[in-house]
Coordinates of C-alpha atoms and ligand atoms in Angstrom, one line a residue:
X1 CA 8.7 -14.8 15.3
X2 CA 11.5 -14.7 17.5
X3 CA 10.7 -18.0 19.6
X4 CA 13.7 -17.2 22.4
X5 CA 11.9 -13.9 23.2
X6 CA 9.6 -15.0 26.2
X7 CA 6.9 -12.4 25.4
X8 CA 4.4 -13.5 28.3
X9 CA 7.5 -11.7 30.7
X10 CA 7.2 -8.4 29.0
X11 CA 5.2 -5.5 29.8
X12 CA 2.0 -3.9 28.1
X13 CA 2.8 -0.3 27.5
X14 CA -0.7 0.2 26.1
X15 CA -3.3 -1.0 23.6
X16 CA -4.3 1.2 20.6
X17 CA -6.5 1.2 18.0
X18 CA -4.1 2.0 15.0
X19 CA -0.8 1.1 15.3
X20 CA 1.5 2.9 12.6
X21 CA 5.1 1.4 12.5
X22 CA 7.5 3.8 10.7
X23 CA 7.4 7.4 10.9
X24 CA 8.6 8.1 7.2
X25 CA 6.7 10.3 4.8
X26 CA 3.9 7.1 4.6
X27 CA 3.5 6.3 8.0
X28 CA 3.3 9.9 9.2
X29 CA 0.6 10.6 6.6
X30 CA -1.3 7.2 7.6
X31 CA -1.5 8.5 11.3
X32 CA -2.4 11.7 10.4
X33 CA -5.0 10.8 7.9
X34 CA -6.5 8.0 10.7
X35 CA -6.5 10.6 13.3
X36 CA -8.7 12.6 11.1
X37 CA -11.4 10.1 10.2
X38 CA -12.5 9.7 13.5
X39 CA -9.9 7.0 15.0
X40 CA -9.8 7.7 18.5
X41 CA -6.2 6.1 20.0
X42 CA -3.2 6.1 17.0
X43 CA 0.2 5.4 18.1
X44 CA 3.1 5.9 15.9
X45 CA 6.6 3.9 16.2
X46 CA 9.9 5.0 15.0
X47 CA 13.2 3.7 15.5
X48 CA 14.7 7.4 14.9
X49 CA 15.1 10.0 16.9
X50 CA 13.1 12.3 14.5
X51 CA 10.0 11.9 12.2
X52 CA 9.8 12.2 8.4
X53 CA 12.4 8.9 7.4
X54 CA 13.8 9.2 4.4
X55 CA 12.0 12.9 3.7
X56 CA 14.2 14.5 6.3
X57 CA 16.9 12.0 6.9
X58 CA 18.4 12.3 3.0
X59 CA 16.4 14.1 1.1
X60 CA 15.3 18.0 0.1
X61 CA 12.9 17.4 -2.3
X62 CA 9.3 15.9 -2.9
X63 CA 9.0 14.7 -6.3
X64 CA 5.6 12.8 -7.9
X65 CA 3.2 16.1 -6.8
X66 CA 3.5 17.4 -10.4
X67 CA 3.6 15.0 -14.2
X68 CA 6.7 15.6 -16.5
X69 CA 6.5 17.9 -19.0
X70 CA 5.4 21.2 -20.3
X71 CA 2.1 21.0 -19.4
X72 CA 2.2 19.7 -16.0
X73 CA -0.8 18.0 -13.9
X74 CA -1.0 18.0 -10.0
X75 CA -1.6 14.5 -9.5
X76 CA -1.3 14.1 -5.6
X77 CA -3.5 16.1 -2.8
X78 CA -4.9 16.2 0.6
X79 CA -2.5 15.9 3.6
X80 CA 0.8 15.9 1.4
X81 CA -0.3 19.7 0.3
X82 CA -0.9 20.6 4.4
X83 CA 2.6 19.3 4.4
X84 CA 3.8 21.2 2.0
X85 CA 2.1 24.5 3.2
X86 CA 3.6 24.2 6.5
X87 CA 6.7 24.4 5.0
X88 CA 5.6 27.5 2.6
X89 CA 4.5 29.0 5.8
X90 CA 8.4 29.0 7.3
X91 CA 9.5 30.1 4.2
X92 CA 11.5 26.6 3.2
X93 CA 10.1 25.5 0.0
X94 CA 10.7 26.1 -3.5
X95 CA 9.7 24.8 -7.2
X96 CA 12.5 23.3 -9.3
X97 CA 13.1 21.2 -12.3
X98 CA 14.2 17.6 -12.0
X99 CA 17.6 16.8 -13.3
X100 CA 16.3 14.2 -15.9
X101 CA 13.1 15.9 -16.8
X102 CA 11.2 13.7 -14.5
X103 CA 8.8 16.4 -13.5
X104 CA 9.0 19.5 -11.6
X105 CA 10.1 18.9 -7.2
X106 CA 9.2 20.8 -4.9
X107 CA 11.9 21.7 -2.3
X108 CA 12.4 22.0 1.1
X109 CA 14.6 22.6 4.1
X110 CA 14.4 18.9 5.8
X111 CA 15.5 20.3 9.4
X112 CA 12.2 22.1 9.0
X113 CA 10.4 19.4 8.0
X114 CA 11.5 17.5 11.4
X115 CA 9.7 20.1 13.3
X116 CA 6.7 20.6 11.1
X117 CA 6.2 16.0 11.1
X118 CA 6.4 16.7 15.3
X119 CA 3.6 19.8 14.8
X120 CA 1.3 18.3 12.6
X121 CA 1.4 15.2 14.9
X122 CA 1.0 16.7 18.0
X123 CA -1.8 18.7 16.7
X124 CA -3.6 15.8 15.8
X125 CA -3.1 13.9 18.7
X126 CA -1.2 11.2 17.4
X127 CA 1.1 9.2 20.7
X128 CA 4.5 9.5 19.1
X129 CA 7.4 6.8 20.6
X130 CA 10.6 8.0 19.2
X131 CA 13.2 5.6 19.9
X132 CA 11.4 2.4 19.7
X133 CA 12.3 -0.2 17.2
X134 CA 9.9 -3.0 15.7
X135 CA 12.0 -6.2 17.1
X136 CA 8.9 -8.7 17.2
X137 CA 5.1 -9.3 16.9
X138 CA 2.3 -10.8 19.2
X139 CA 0.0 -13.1 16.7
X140 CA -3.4 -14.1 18.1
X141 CA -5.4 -17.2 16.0
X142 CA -3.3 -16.4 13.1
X143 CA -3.7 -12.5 13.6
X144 CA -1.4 -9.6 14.0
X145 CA -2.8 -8.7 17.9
X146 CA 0.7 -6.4 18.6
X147 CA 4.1 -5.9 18.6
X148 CA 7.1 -5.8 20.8
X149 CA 9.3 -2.9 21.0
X150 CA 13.0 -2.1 22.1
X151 CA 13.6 0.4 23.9
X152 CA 16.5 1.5 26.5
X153 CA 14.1 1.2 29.1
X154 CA 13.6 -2.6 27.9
X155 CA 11.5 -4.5 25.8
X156 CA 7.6 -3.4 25.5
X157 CA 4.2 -4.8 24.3
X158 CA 2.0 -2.9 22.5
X159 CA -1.7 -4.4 21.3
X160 CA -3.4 -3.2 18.3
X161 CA -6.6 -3.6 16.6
X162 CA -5.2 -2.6 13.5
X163 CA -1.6 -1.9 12.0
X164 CA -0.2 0.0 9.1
X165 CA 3.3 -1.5 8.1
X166 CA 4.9 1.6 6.9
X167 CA 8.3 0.7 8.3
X168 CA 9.7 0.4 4.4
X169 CA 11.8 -2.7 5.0
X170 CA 8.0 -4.6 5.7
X171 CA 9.5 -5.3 8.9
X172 CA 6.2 -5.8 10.3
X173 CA 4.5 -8.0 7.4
X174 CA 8.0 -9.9 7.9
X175 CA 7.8 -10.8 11.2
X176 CA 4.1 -11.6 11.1
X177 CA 5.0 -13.9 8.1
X178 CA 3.4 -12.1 5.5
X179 CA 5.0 -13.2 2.2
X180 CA 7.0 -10.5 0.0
X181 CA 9.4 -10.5 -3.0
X182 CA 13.1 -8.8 -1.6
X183 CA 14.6 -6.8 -4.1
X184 CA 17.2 -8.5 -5.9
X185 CA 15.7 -12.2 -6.3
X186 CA 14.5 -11.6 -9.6
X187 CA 15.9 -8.1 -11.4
X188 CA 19.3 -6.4 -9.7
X189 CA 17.9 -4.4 -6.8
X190 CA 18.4 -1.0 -7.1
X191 CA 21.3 0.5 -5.9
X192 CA 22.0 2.4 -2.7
X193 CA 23.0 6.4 -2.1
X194 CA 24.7 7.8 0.7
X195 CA 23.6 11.9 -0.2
X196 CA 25.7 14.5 1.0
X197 CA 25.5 18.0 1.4
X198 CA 28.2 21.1 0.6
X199 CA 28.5 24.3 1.6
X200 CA 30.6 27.4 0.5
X201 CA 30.2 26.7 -3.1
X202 CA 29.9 29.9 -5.7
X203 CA 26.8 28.6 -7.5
X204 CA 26.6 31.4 -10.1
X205 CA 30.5 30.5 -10.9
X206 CA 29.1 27.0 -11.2
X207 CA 26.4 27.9 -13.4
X208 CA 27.9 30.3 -15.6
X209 CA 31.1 27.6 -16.4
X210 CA 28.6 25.5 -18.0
X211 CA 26.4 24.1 -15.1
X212 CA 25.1 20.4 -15.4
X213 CA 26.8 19.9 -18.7
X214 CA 30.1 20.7 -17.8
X215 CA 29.6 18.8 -14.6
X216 CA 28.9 15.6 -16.4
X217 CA 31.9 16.0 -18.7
X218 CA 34.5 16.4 -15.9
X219 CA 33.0 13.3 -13.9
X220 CA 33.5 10.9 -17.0
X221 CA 36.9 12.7 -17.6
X222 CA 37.9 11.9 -13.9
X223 CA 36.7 8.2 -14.2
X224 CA 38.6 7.6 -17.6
X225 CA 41.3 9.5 -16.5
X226 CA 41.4 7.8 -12.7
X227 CA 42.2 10.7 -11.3
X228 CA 39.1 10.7 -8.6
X229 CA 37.9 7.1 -7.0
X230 CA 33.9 8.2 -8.5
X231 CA 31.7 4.9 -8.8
X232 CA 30.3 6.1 -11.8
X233 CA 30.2 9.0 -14.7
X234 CA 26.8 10.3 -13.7
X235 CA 25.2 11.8 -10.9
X236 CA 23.5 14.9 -10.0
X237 CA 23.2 18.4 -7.4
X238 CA 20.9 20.8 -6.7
X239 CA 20.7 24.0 -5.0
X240 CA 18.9 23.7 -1.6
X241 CA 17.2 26.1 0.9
X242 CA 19.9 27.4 2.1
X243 CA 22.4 29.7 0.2
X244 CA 25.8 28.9 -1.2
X245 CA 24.5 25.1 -0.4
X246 CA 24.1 22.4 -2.6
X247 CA 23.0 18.5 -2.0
X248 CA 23.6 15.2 -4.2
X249 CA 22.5 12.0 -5.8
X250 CA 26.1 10.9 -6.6
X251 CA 27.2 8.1 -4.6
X252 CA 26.3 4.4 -5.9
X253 CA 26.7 1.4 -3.8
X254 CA 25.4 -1.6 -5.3
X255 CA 24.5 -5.6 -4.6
X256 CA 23.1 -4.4 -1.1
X257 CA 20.8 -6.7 0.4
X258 CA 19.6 -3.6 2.7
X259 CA 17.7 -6.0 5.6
X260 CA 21.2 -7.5 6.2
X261 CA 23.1 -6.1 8.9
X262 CA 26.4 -7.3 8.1
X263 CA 26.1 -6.1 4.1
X264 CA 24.7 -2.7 5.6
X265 CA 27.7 -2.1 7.6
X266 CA 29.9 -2.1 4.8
X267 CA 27.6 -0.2 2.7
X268 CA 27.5 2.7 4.9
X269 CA 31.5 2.9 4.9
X270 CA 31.4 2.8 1.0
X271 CA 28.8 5.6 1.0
X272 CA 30.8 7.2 3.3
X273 CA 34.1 7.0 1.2
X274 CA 33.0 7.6 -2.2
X275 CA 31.6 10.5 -0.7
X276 CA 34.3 12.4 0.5
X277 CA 36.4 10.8 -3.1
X278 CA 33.5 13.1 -4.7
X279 CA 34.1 16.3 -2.0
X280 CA 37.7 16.2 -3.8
X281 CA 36.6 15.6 -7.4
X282 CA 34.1 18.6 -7.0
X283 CA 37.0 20.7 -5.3
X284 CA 39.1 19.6 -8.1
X285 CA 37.7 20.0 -11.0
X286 CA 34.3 22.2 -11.0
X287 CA 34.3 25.7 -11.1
X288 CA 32.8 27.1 -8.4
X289 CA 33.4 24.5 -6.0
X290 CA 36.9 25.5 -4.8
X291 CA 36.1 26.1 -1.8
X292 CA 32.9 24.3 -0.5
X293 CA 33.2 21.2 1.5
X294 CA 30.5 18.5 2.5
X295 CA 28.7 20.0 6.0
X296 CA 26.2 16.8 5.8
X297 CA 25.9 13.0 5.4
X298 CA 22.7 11.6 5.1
X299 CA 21.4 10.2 8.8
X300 CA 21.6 6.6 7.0
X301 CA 22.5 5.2 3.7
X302 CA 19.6 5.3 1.5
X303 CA 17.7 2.4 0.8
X304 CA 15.6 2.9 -2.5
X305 CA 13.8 -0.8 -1.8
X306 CA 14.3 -4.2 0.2
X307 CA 10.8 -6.0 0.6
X308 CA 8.0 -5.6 -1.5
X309 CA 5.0 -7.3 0.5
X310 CA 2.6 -9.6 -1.9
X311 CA -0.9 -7.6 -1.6
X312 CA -4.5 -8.1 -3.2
X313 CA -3.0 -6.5 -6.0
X314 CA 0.3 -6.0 -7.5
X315 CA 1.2 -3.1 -9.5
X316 CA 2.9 -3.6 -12.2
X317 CA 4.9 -2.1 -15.6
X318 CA 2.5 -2.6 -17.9
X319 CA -0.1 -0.4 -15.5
X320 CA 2.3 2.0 -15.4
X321 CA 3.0 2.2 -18.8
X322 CA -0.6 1.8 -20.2
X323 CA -1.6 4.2 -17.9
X324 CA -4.1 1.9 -16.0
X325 CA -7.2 3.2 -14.8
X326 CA -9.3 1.3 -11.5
X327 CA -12.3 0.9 -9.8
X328 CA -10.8 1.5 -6.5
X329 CA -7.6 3.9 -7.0
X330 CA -6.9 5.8 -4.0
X331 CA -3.7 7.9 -5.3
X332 CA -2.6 8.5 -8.8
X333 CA 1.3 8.4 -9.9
X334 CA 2.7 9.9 -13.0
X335 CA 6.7 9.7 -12.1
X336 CA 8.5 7.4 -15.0
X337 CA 10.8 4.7 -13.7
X338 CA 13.4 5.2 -12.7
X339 CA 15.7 2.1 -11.9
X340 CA 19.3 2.8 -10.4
X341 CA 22.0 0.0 -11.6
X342 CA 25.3 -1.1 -10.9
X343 CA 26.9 0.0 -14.5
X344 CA 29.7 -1.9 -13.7
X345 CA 28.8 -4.1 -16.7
X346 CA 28.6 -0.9 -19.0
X347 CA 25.2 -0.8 -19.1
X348 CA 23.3 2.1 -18.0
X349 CA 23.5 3.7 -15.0
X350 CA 19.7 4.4 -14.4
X351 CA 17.0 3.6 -16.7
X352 CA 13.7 5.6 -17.4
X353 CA 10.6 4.6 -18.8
X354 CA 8.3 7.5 -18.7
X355 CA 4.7 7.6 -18.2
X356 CA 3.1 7.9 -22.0
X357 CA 1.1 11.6 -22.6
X358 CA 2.5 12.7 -19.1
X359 CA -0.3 11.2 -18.0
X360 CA -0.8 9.7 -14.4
X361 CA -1.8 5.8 -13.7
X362 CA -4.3 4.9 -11.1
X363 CA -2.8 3.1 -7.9
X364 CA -5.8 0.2 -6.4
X365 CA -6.3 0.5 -2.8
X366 CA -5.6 -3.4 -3.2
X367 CA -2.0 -2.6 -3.5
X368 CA -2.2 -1.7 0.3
X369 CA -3.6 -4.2 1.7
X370 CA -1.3 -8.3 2.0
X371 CA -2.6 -10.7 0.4
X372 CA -5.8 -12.0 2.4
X373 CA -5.7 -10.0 5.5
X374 CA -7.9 -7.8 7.4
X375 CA -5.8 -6.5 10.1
X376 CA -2.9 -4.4 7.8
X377 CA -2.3 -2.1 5.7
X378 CA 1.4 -1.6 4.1
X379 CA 2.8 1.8 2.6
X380 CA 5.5 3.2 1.0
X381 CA 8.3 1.9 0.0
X382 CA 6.9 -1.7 0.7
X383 CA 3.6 -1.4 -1.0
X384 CA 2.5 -4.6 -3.1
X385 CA 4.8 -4.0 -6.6
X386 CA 6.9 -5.5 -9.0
X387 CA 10.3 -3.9 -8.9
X388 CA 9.9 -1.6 -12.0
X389 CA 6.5 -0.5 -11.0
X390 CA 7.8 -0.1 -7.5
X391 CA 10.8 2.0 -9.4
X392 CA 8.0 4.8 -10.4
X393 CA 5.6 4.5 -7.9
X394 CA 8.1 5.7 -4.6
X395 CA 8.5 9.2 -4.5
X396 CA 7.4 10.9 -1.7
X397 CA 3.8 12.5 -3.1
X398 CA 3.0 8.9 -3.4
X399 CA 4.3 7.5 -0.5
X400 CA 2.6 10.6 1.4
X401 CA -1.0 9.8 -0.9
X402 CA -0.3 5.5 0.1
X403 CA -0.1 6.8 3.9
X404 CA -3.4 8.9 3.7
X405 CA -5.5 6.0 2.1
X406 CA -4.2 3.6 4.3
X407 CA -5.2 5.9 7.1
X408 CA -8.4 6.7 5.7
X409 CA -9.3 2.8 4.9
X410 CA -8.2 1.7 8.5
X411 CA -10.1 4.1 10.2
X412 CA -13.2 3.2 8.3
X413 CA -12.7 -0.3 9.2
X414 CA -12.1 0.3 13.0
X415 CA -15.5 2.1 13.0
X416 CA -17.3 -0.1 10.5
X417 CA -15.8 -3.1 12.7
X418 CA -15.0 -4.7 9.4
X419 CA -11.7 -6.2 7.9
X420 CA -9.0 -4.5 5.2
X421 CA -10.8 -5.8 2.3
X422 CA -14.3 -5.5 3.4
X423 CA -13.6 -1.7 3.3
X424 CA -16.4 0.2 0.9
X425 CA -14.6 1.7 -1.9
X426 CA -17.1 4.2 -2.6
X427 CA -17.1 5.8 1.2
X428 CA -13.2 5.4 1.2
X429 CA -12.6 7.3 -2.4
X430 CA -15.2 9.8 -0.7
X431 CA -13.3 10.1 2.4
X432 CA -10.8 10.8 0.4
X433 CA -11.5 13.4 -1.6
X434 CA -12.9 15.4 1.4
X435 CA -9.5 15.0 2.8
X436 CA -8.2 16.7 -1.3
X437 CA -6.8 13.5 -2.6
X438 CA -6.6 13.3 -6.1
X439 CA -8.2 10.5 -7.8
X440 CA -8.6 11.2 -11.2
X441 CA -6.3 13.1 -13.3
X442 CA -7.3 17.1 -13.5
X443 CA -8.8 17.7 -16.9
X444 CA -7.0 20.9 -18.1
X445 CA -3.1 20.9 -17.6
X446 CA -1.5 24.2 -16.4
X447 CA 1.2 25.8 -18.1
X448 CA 4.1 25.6 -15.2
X449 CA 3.6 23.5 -12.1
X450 CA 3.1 26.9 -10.2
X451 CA 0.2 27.4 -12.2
X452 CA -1.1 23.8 -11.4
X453 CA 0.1 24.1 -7.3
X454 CA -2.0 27.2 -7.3
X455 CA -5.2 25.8 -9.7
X456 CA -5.7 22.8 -7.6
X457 CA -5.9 24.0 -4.2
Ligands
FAD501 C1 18.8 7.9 -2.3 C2 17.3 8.2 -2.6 C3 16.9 9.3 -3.3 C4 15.6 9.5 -3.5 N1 15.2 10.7 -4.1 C5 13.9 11.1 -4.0 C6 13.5 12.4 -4.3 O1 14.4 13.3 -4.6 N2 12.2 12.7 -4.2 C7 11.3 11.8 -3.9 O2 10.1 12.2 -3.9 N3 11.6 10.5 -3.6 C8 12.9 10.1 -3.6 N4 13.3 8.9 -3.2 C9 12.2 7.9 -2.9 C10 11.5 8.2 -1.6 O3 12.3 9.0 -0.8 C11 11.1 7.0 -0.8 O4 10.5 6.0 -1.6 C12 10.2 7.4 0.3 O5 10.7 8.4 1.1 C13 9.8 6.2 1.2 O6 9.0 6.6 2.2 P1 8.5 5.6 3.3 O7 7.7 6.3 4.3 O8 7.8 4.4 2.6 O9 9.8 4.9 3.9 P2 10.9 5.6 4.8 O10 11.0 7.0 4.5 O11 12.1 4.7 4.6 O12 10.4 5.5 6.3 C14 10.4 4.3 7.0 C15 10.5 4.6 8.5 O13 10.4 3.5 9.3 C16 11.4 3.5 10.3 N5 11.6 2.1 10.6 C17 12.2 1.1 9.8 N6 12.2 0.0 10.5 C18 11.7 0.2 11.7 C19 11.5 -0.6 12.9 N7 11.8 -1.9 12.9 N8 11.0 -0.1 14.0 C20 10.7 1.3 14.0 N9 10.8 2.1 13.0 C21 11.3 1.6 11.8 C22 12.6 4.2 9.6 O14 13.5 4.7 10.6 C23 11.9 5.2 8.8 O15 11.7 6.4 9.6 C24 14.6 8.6 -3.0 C25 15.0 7.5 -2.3 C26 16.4 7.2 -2.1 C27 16.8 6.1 -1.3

């Protein structure tokens, strides 16, 4: 891609036969799942200095495990619940009800999680490089044959039989010239969120003033009143893991094109400030929160999407919405959308479109694979989507179930000697399934998601 790099002059660090680029909740789950069907050498490639993305680098919670609603459906299985018991295991999760009704979350302690991404890993004997960032890719006869790395020791080669783009900006599929659709050519792309995390806060104070409904009313009071630089009237908190602590999804930065440098730059400053505007409106004006003070940025500004890579198949509202069933679904998603806007306009801030029945949609293995290759797979937050269907289908039980499949489907292929598409459906669903995935909605829904946690293990 990058025609002043003279690649011949840099040296092979290895050859692989998977090569997973991006370490978020996808592309961990993708090594893992590969390393368990029988793929001998998988190498994993993350710019970071810690595993997990955007599951440990902003967030606390893993939404898209359970359906909205009163009778709630475990939709997502497999490697995501391993996860997920690790964490039990320390101690550092809990169950809790999304803001909006969008289904019940279940929490963690993200520090944790860093250390439980590095276990699992190690365990399965995945070669983790920390520190090593995508910059190009080696193409042989029109196919991906590797990628080149930087590093602080240099630049690096490293050859591949197969990849798995789980980088979420598609930086792979992007360099290999792999056409996508960037967020914001057709609808607004969805806004960015610097979260932040406080401490010292008297939650039962908080709670007992009036709790999410009073919060709401005093952030539109200190936007029409102008007393507190807030970006917008909404936003929410939740307790975390740890006591007297709470995080947020407050701060709105908008008309972001996230692969941009330049527009990144000043987006992480604006995160940055309207998050210490909100540290004094919540010191201000909500009970309980005299004296807390933020104790956390997120690592990065969060990026909800950029590219969104053309595949065999492109998910889409309407199979959200109509609740699409197909032949070869590898995960199943039942999370409404959920766009984030610029209201600047006065329109709404977020919009939701929820899932009819609380049902759960199928998700094709097709939407993981571009458009007419054999050599890659792409997960997570660039999975083949329009934006509204990408807006339900990206929280992290799904991004988790896209990594497992994609693992499962190249491992198959590596031992099958056969391309992404020539993959059997029928031995990949198996797979699959043996691994715990869910592939078709449970039958009887539980009364609380504890109930369905516990049923469908
Ligand atoms: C503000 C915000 C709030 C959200 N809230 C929730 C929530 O509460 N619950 C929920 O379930 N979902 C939530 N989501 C959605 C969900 O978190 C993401 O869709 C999901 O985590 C994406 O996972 P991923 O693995 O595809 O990508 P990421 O987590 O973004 O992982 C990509 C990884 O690739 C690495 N990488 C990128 N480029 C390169 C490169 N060139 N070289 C090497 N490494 C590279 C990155 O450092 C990163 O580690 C939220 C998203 C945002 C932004």
């Amino acid at each position: 891609m990058f025609d002043y790099l003279d690649k011949s002059k840099i040296p092979l660090l290895a050859e692989t036969d998977l090569l997973v680029v991006g370490a978020g909740s996808a592309g961990c789950c993708a090594a893992l799942a590969a390393r368990e069907t029988g793929t001998e050498r998988v190498m994993l490639v993350e710019r970071y200095g810690f595993l997990g993305g955007t599951s440990t680098q902003m967030l606390d919670t893993f939404y898209g495990f359970f359906t909205p609603g009163a009778r709630p459906l475990k939709v997502a299985g497999g490697i995501p619940d391993r996860v997920v018991d690790r964490l039990d295991a320390a101690g550092a999760v809990f169950l809790r009800p999304n803001t909006y009704g969008a289904g019940t979350g279940v929490n963690y302690n993200p520090e944790r999680l860093k250390l439980v991404w590095d276990e699992m890993l190690a365990a399965a004997g995945v070669r983790v490089l920390l520190h090593a960032t995508l910059v190009d890719v080696d193409m042989t006869g029109g196919r991906l044959s590797g990628v080149v790395i930087a590093t602080k020791r240099g630049f690096f080669r490293i050859a591949a039989q197969r990849f798995v783009d789980a980088s979420g900006d598609a930086d792979v599929c992007h360099l290999a010239g792999i056409p996508y659709e960037k967020a914001g050519d057709l609808e607004p792309a969805q806004t960015l969120t610097t979260t932040f995390r406080m401490s010292n806060v008297d939650l039962a104070t908080y709670e007992s003033s009036g709790g999410k409904k009073l919060l709401m009313a005093r952030m539109a009071e200190a936007v029409e009143r102008g007393t507190h630089a807030l970006p917008r009237k909404a936003g929410s908190l939740h307790r975390m893991n740890a006591a007297g602590c709470i995080s947020t999804v407050a701060v709105r930065v908008a008309e972001v094109d996230a692969t941009d440098f330049e527009q990144l730059t000043a987006a992480e400053m604006e995160g940055r400030r309207q998050a210490f505007a909100y540290e004094a409106f919540f010191r201000d004006c909500v009970p309980g929160f005299a004296e807390s003070n933020i104790v956390g940025l997120s690592h990065q500004i969060g990026v909800r999407e950029t590219r969104r890579v053309f595949g065999e198949y492109r998910l889409t509202r309407d199979d959200c919405l109509r609740v699409a069933r197909f032949d070869d679904t590898v995960l199943l998603c039942g999370a409404p959308i959920e766009d984030h806007r610029d209201a600047k306009d006065g329109g709404e801030e977020t919009v939701w479109a929820y899932v009819p029945n609380s049902d759960a949609y199928d998700v094709p293995y097709r939407t993981l694979v571009p458009r007419g290759r054999d050599e890659i797979w792409v997960v997570g937050r660039c999975f083949s989507a329009t934006h509204d269907a990408h807006a339900s289908c990206r929280s992290m039980a799904q991004t988790m179930s896209m990594g497992q499949a994609a693992g499962v489907a190249a491992a198959l292929s590596l031992h099958d000697s056969g391309g992404a598409r020539e993959v059997g459906i029928r031995a990949l669903q198996d797979r699959l399934r043996a691994l715990g995935a869910v592939l078709a909605p449970p039958t009887s829904p539980a009364h609380t998601a504890a109930d369905a946690w516990r049923a469908n293990r």
